[in-house]
Amino acid sequence: MALILLIRHAANDSLGKWLAGWTPGVHLNEKGRRQAEDLAERLASLPIRAIYSSPLERAVETAEPLARRKGLRIEIVPELGEVRYGAWTGKSLKRLRRQKAWQRLVSVISRARFQGGEAMVDLVARAVNAVEAIAGRHPREMVALFTHGDLIRAVTAYYLGMPLDLYHRLMIAPASVTIFWLAEGPPLLLRLNDTGPLQWPLEDLAVLSKGRKR
């Protein structure tokens, strides 16, 4: 299969303040633009063969510096988009956290469905299906997927066999990189929430592949 880089978008003015969801026009702020450029520098030496992104501006803008460096086109995949938060979209996080409905939701996230929005189990299904489809197009290649924190947590929990109700224990920082090797056998987590320099020689792919043979 493939080496999949799951990359959270960089900083924007909604971060930690209100639930942006699918709100249009949420762009990277100055800090986020710096993070995106730094991310491109960190990933420049890696053999990335394709770049995919959520359709939301903050994800696409995070992908653009790397795409320029690599001379690659950004392919938009709607299934990599943020959770559809429904009626909670645009709401203050500070106020939401005071509500009993929010507290019930985050304590049993596997049963959560946002009013007028998406069930978390549906998020897991569409996110994992998207990742698997992309991996299937790129056997033995490295690809970068620019997406959102909750989606990366959901995919990571699924691949680790971790109960979805515990996924808030996974920290996914802005502009961080989480890497999975998807091949025959169980998925292998290589990096989680990585914000430092990344090096990955091509020959390591062959070593991993041989190590997974039964």
PDB file of C-alpha atoms in Angstrom:
ATOM      1  CA  MET A   1       0.000   0.000   0.000  1.00  0.00           C
ATOM      2  CA  ALA A   2       1.350   3.448   0.921  1.00  0.00           C
ATOM      3  CA  LEU A   3       2.933   5.786   3.422  1.00  0.00           C
ATOM      4  CA  ILE A   4       0.185   8.219   4.399  1.00  0.00           C
ATOM      5  CA  LEU A   5       1.034  11.605   5.937  1.00  0.00           C
ATOM      6  CA  LEU A   6      -2.011  12.991   7.756  1.00  0.00           C
ATOM      7  CA  ILE A   7      -1.370  16.710   8.205  1.00  0.00           C
ATOM      8  CA  ARG A   8      -3.528  19.057  10.228  1.00  0.00           C
ATOM      9  CA  HIS A   9      -4.074  22.535   8.811  1.00  0.00           C
ATOM     10  CA  ALA A  10      -2.112  25.424  10.335  1.00  0.00           C
ATOM     11  CA  ALA A  11      -3.339  28.158  12.697  1.00  0.00           C
ATOM     12  CA  ASN A  12      -6.269  30.468  11.979  1.00  0.00           C
ATOM     13  CA  ASP A  13      -8.286  32.943  14.000  1.00  0.00           C
ATOM     14  CA  SER A  14     -11.005  30.429  14.893  1.00  0.00           C
ATOM     15  CA  LEU A  15      -8.584  28.009  16.541  1.00  0.00           C
ATOM     16  CA  GLY A  16      -9.533  27.401  20.169  1.00  0.00           C
ATOM     17  CA  LYS A  17     -12.190  30.129  20.045  1.00  0.00           C
ATOM     18  CA  TRP A  18     -15.141  28.953  17.977  1.00  0.00           C
ATOM     19  CA  LEU A  19     -16.196  25.874  16.053  1.00  0.00           C
ATOM     20  CA  ALA A  20     -15.387  26.654  12.427  1.00  0.00           C
ATOM     21  CA  GLY A  21     -16.538  23.378  10.905  1.00  0.00           C
ATOM     22  CA  TRP A  22     -17.448  23.946   7.249  1.00  0.00           C
ATOM     23  CA  THR A  23     -17.767  27.729   7.617  1.00  0.00           C
ATOM     24  CA  PRO A  24     -16.445  29.238   4.358  1.00  0.00           C
ATOM     25  CA  GLY A  25     -13.761  31.893   4.320  1.00  0.00           C
ATOM     26  CA  VAL A  26     -11.738  30.710   7.343  1.00  0.00           C
ATOM     27  CA  HIS A  27      -8.183  31.474   6.211  1.00  0.00           C
ATOM     28  CA  LEU A  28      -4.789  30.989   7.813  1.00  0.00           C
ATOM     29  CA  ASN A  29      -3.644  33.911   9.933  1.00  0.00           C
ATOM     30  CA  GLU A  30      -0.075  35.217   9.989  1.00  0.00           C
ATOM     31  CA  LYS A  31       1.056  32.523  12.401  1.00  0.00           C
ATOM     32  CA  GLY A  32      -0.597  29.864  10.266  1.00  0.00           C
ATOM     33  CA  ARG A  33       1.085  31.082   7.102  1.00  0.00           C
ATOM     34  CA  ARG A  34       4.461  30.833   8.837  1.00  0.00           C
ATOM     35  CA  GLN A  35       3.587  27.337  10.029  1.00  0.00           C
ATOM     36  CA  ALA A  36       2.655  26.299   6.483  1.00  0.00           C
ATOM     37  CA  GLU A  37       5.969  27.574   5.111  1.00  0.00           C
ATOM     38  CA  ASP A  38       7.900  25.865   7.924  1.00  0.00           C
ATOM     39  CA  LEU A  39       5.988  22.652   7.240  1.00  0.00           C
ATOM     40  CA  ALA A  40       6.951  22.777   3.563  1.00  0.00           C
ATOM     41  CA  GLU A  41      10.583  23.187   4.608  1.00  0.00           C
ATOM     42  CA  ARG A  42      10.329  20.198   6.958  1.00  0.00           C
ATOM     43  CA  LEU A  43       8.795  17.993   4.269  1.00  0.00           C
ATOM     44  CA  ALA A  44      10.828  19.248   1.304  1.00  0.00           C
ATOM     45  CA  SER A  45      13.305  16.349   1.304  1.00  0.00           C
ATOM     46  CA  LEU A  46      10.668  13.612   1.548  1.00  0.00           C
ATOM     47  CA  PRO A  47       9.655  11.668  -1.593  1.00  0.00           C
ATOM     48  CA  ILE A  48       6.045  12.864  -1.580  1.00  0.00           C
ATOM     49  CA  ARG A  49       4.342  11.835  -4.832  1.00  0.00           C
ATOM     50  CA  ALA A  50       0.891  13.382  -4.432  1.00  0.00           C
ATOM     51  CA  ILE A  51      -0.947  15.954  -2.309  1.00  0.00           C
ATOM     52  CA  TYR A  52      -4.607  15.702  -1.326  1.00  0.00           C
ATOM     53  CA  SER A  53      -6.603  18.208   0.699  1.00  0.00           C
ATOM     54  CA  SER A  54      -9.890  18.932   2.389  1.00  0.00           C
ATOM     55  CA  PRO A  55     -11.815  21.514   0.346  1.00  0.00           C
ATOM     56  CA  LEU A  56     -11.751  24.040   3.197  1.00  0.00           C
ATOM     57  CA  GLU A  57      -9.532  27.080   2.725  1.00  0.00           C
ATOM     58  CA  ARG A  58      -7.415  26.580   5.843  1.00  0.00           C
ATOM     59  CA  ALA A  59      -6.384  23.099   4.690  1.00  0.00           C
ATOM     60  CA  VAL A  60      -5.708  24.094   1.076  1.00  0.00           C
ATOM     61  CA  GLU A  61      -3.657  27.108   2.170  1.00  0.00           C
ATOM     62  CA  THR A  62      -1.562  24.859   4.418  1.00  0.00           C
ATOM     63  CA  ALA A  63      -0.894  22.541   1.474  1.00  0.00           C
ATOM     64  CA  GLU A  64       0.044  25.271  -1.021  1.00  0.00           C
ATOM     65  CA  PRO A  65       3.666  25.942   0.055  1.00  0.00           C
ATOM     66  CA  LEU A  66       4.521  22.235  -0.137  1.00  0.00           C
ATOM     67  CA  ALA A  67       2.738  21.883  -3.478  1.00  0.00           C
ATOM     68  CA  ARG A  68       4.817  24.756  -4.893  1.00  0.00           C
ATOM     69  CA  ARG A  69       8.067  23.222  -3.658  1.00  0.00           C
ATOM     70  CA  LYS A  70       7.210  19.808  -5.060  1.00  0.00           C
ATOM     71  CA  GLY A  71       5.615  21.022  -8.277  1.00  0.00           C
ATOM     72  CA  LEU A  72       2.500  18.985  -7.455  1.00  0.00           C
ATOM     73  CA  ARG A  73      -1.176  19.723  -7.973  1.00  0.00           C
ATOM     74  CA  ILE A  74      -3.433  19.731  -4.913  1.00  0.00           C
ATOM     75  CA  GLU A  75      -6.290  17.279  -5.409  1.00  0.00           C
ATOM     76  CA  ILE A  76      -9.404  18.217  -3.440  1.00  0.00           C
ATOM     77  CA  VAL A  77     -11.180  15.371  -1.622  1.00  0.00           C
ATOM     78  CA  PRO A  78     -14.458  16.414   0.070  1.00  0.00           C
ATOM     79  CA  GLU A  79     -14.320  13.348   2.329  1.00  0.00           C
ATOM     80  CA  LEU A  80     -11.216  14.814   4.003  1.00  0.00           C
ATOM     81  CA  GLY A  81     -13.274  17.809   5.130  1.00  0.00           C
ATOM     82  CA  GLU A  82     -13.997  18.769   8.721  1.00  0.00           C
ATOM     83  CA  VAL A  83     -16.709  17.228  10.878  1.00  0.00           C
ATOM     84  CA  ARG A  84     -20.114  18.631   9.960  1.00  0.00           C
ATOM     85  CA  TYR A  85     -21.067  20.201  13.294  1.00  0.00           C
ATOM     86  CA  GLY A  86     -24.547  21.263  12.210  1.00  0.00           C
ATOM     87  CA  ALA A  87     -26.228  23.720  14.588  1.00  0.00           C
ATOM     88  CA  TRP A  88     -23.015  24.112  16.601  1.00  0.00           C
ATOM     89  CA  THR A  89     -21.060  25.501  13.651  1.00  0.00           C
ATOM     90  CA  GLY A  90     -19.819  29.002  14.430  1.00  0.00           C
ATOM     91  CA  LYS A  91     -20.549  28.705  18.169  1.00  0.00           C
ATOM     92  CA  SER A  92     -18.114  29.839  20.855  1.00  0.00           C
ATOM     93  CA  LEU A  93     -16.169  26.909  22.295  1.00  0.00           C
ATOM     94  CA  LYS A  94     -16.151  28.556  25.700  1.00  0.00           C
ATOM     95  CA  ARG A  95     -19.954  28.611  25.746  1.00  0.00           C
ATOM     96  CA  LEU A  96     -20.328  25.145  24.253  1.00  0.00           C
ATOM     97  CA  ARG A  97     -18.162  23.604  26.964  1.00  0.00           C
ATOM     98  CA  ARG A  98     -20.601  24.882  29.600  1.00  0.00           C
ATOM     99  CA  GLN A  99     -23.525  23.035  28.049  1.00  0.00           C
ATOM    100  CA  LYS A 100     -24.580  19.640  29.350  1.00  0.00           C
ATOM    101  CA  ALA A 101     -25.206  18.497  25.782  1.00  0.00           C
ATOM    102  CA  TRP A 102     -21.542  19.162  24.932  1.00  0.00           C
ATOM    103  CA  GLN A 103     -20.353  17.337  28.033  1.00  0.00           C
ATOM    104  CA  ARG A 104     -22.518  14.314  27.198  1.00  0.00           C
ATOM    105  CA  LEU A 105     -21.279  14.328  23.619  1.00  0.00           C
ATOM    106  CA  VAL A 106     -17.561  14.395  24.368  1.00  0.00           C
ATOM    107  CA  SER A 107     -17.893  11.740  27.077  1.00  0.00           C
ATOM    108  CA  VAL A 108     -19.520   9.218  24.700  1.00  0.00           C
ATOM    109  CA  ILE A 109     -18.296  10.425  21.315  1.00  0.00           C
ATOM    110  CA  SER A 110     -19.010   7.073  19.631  1.00  0.00           C
ATOM    111  CA  ARG A 111     -22.757   7.745  19.998  1.00  0.00           C
ATOM    112  CA  ALA A 112     -22.600  11.431  19.159  1.00  0.00           C
ATOM    113  CA  ARG A 113     -24.546  13.030  16.337  1.00  0.00           C
ATOM    114  CA  PHE A 114     -24.395  16.791  15.937  1.00  0.00           C
ATOM    115  CA  GLN A 115     -27.844  18.340  15.587  1.00  0.00           C
ATOM    116  CA  GLY A 116     -28.351  19.000  11.900  1.00  0.00           C
ATOM    117  CA  GLY A 117     -24.894  17.599  11.251  1.00  0.00           C
ATOM    118  CA  GLU A 118     -22.875  14.407  11.242  1.00  0.00           C
ATOM    119  CA  ALA A 119     -22.578  11.363  13.477  1.00  0.00           C
ATOM    120  CA  MET A 120     -19.036  10.655  14.591  1.00  0.00           C
ATOM    121  CA  VAL A 121     -19.257   7.041  13.442  1.00  0.00           C
ATOM    122  CA  ASP A 122     -20.139   8.375   9.974  1.00  0.00           C
ATOM    123  CA  LEU A 123     -17.075  10.630  10.107  1.00  0.00           C
ATOM    124  CA  VAL A 124     -14.890   7.608  10.828  1.00  0.00           C
ATOM    125  CA  ALA A 125     -16.400   5.665   7.921  1.00  0.00           C
ATOM    126  CA  ARG A 126     -16.005   8.413   5.314  1.00  0.00           C
ATOM    127  CA  ALA A 127     -12.513   9.391   6.542  1.00  0.00           C
ATOM    128  CA  VAL A 128     -11.129   5.850   6.578  1.00  0.00           C
ATOM    129  CA  ASN A 129     -12.713   5.074   3.202  1.00  0.00           C
ATOM    130  CA  ALA A 130     -11.062   8.184   1.739  1.00  0.00           C
ATOM    131  CA  VAL A 131      -7.648   7.318   3.187  1.00  0.00           C
ATOM    132  CA  GLU A 132      -7.899   3.714   1.967  1.00  0.00           C
ATOM    133  CA  ALA A 133      -8.933   4.824  -1.520  1.00  0.00           C
ATOM    134  CA  ILE A 134      -5.993   7.236  -1.748  1.00  0.00           C
ATOM    135  CA  ALA A 135      -3.580   4.611  -0.434  1.00  0.00           C
ATOM    136  CA  GLY A 136      -4.813   2.196  -3.072  1.00  0.00           C
ATOM    137  CA  ARG A 137      -3.852   4.683  -5.809  1.00  0.00           C
ATOM    138  CA  HIS A 138      -0.279   4.994  -4.519  1.00  0.00           C
ATOM    139  CA  PRO A 139       1.234   1.575  -3.753  1.00  0.00           C
ATOM    140  CA  ARG A 140       4.674   1.907  -2.161  1.00  0.00           C
ATOM    141  CA  GLU A 141       4.523   5.704  -2.419  1.00  0.00           C
ATOM    142  CA  MET A 142       4.387   8.545   0.103  1.00  0.00           C
ATOM    143  CA  VAL A 143       1.431  10.912  -0.119  1.00  0.00           C
ATOM    144  CA  ALA A 144       0.378  13.948   1.949  1.00  0.00           C
ATOM    145  CA  LEU A 145      -3.219  14.468   3.087  1.00  0.00           C
ATOM    146  CA  PHE A 146      -4.095  17.907   4.468  1.00  0.00           C
ATOM    147  CA  THR A 147      -7.095  17.729   6.725  1.00  0.00           C
ATOM    148  CA  HIS A 148      -8.446  18.490  10.224  1.00  0.00           C
ATOM    149  CA  GLY A 149      -7.682  17.547  13.816  1.00  0.00           C
ATOM    150  CA  ASP A 150     -10.851  15.588  14.612  1.00  0.00           C
ATOM    151  CA  LEU A 151     -10.589  13.629  11.380  1.00  0.00           C
ATOM    152  CA  ILE A 152      -6.960  12.700  12.088  1.00  0.00           C
ATOM    153  CA  ARG A 153      -7.899  11.614  15.620  1.00  0.00           C
ATOM    154  CA  ALA A 154     -10.742   9.494  14.266  1.00  0.00           C
ATOM    155  CA  VAL A 155      -8.572   7.771  11.635  1.00  0.00           C
ATOM    156  CA  THR A 156      -5.761   7.209  14.147  1.00  0.00           C
ATOM    157  CA  ALA A 157      -8.123   5.700  16.719  1.00  0.00           C
ATOM    158  CA  TYR A 158      -9.585   3.396  14.058  1.00  0.00           C
ATOM    159  CA  TYR A 159      -6.204   2.145  12.844  1.00  0.00           C
ATOM    160  CA  LEU A 160      -4.942   1.595  16.387  1.00  0.00           C
ATOM    161  CA  GLY A 161      -8.066  -0.326  17.398  1.00  0.00           C
ATOM    162  CA  MET A 162      -8.669   2.353  20.023  1.00  0.00           C
ATOM    163  CA  PRO A 163     -12.219   3.030  21.279  1.00  0.00           C
ATOM    164  CA  LEU A 164     -13.574   6.163  19.645  1.00  0.00           C
ATOM    165  CA  ASP A 165     -14.685   7.428  23.065  1.00  0.00           C
ATOM    166  CA  LEU A 166     -10.994   7.843  23.980  1.00  0.00           C
ATOM    167  CA  TYR A 167      -9.962   9.746  20.875  1.00  0.00           C
ATOM    168  CA  HIS A 168      -9.743  13.078  22.732  1.00  0.00           C
ATOM    169  CA  ARG A 169      -6.637  11.639  24.408  1.00  0.00           C
ATOM    170  CA  LEU A 170      -4.816  12.048  21.082  1.00  0.00           C
ATOM    171  CA  MET A 171      -3.144  15.433  20.662  1.00  0.00           C
ATOM    172  CA  ILE A 172      -3.078  16.671  17.060  1.00  0.00           C
ATOM    173  CA  ALA A 173      -1.443  20.119  16.881  1.00  0.00           C
ATOM    174  CA  PRO A 174      -1.790  22.595  14.007  1.00  0.00           C
ATOM    175  CA  ALA A 175       0.617  21.782  11.155  1.00  0.00           C
ATOM    176  CA  SER A 176       1.525  18.456  12.790  1.00  0.00           C
ATOM    177  CA  VAL A 177       2.222  15.264  10.841  1.00  0.00           C
ATOM    178  CA  THR A 178       0.899  11.796  11.693  1.00  0.00           C
ATOM    179  CA  ILE A 179       2.242   8.965   9.523  1.00  0.00           C
ATOM    180  CA  PHE A 180       0.810   5.505   8.843  1.00  0.00           C
ATOM    181  CA  TRP A 181       2.322   2.724   6.769  1.00  0.00           C
ATOM    182  CA  LEU A 182      -0.618   0.938   5.172  1.00  0.00           C
ATOM    183  CA  ALA A 183       0.324  -2.431   3.730  1.00  0.00           C
ATOM    184  CA  GLU A 184      -0.669  -6.055   4.198  1.00  0.00           C
ATOM    185  CA  GLY A 185      -1.421  -6.732   7.825  1.00  0.00           C
ATOM    186  CA  PRO A 186      -2.258  -4.190  10.523  1.00  0.00           C
ATOM    187  CA  PRO A 187      -1.578  -0.479   9.864  1.00  0.00           C
ATOM    188  CA  LEU A 188       1.707   0.685  11.376  1.00  0.00           C
ATOM    189  CA  LEU A 189       1.861   4.063  13.155  1.00  0.00           C
ATOM    190  CA  LEU A 190       5.245   5.663  12.419  1.00  0.00           C
ATOM    191  CA  ARG A 191       4.706   9.207  13.717  1.00  0.00           C
ATOM    192  CA  LEU A 192       2.020  10.853  15.851  1.00  0.00           C
ATOM    193  CA  ASN A 193       1.553  14.630  16.117  1.00  0.00           C
ATOM    194  CA  ASP A 194       5.098  15.242  14.855  1.00  0.00           C
ATOM    195  CA  THR A 195       6.133  18.894  14.646  1.00  0.00           C
ATOM    196  CA  GLY A 196       9.887  18.437  14.204  1.00  0.00           C
ATOM    197  CA  PRO A 197      12.168  17.599  11.255  1.00  0.00           C
ATOM    198  CA  LEU A 198      11.241  14.458   9.344  1.00  0.00           C
ATOM    199  CA  GLN A 199      13.593  12.216   7.388  1.00  0.00           C
ATOM    200  CA  TRP A 200      12.513   9.117   5.549  1.00  0.00           C
ATOM    201  CA  PRO A 201      14.979   7.379   3.159  1.00  0.00           C
ATOM    202  CA  LEU A 202      13.326   5.510   0.302  1.00  0.00           C
ATOM    203  CA  GLU A 203      15.169   2.325   1.202  1.00  0.00           C
ATOM    204  CA  ASP A 204      13.237   2.169   4.468  1.00  0.00           C
ATOM    205  CA  LEU A 205      10.111   1.408   2.445  1.00  0.00           C
ATOM    206  CA  ALA A 206      11.690  -1.823   1.245  1.00  0.00           C
ATOM    207  CA  VAL A 207      12.718  -2.749   4.786  1.00  0.00           C
ATOM    208  CA  LEU A 208       9.191  -2.149   6.057  1.00  0.00           C
ATOM    209  CA  SER A 209       7.695  -4.144   3.211  1.00  0.00           C
ATOM    210  CA  LYS A 210       9.934  -7.142   3.843  1.00  0.00           C
ATOM    211  CA  GLY A 211       9.239  -6.952   7.548  1.00  0.00           C
ATOM    212  CA  ARG A 212       5.480  -7.267   6.974  1.00  0.00           C
ATOM    213  CA  LYS A 213       5.646 -10.436   4.876  1.00  0.00           C
ATOM    214  CA  ARG A 214       4.254 -13.482   6.542  1.00  0.00           C
TER     215      ARG A 214
END
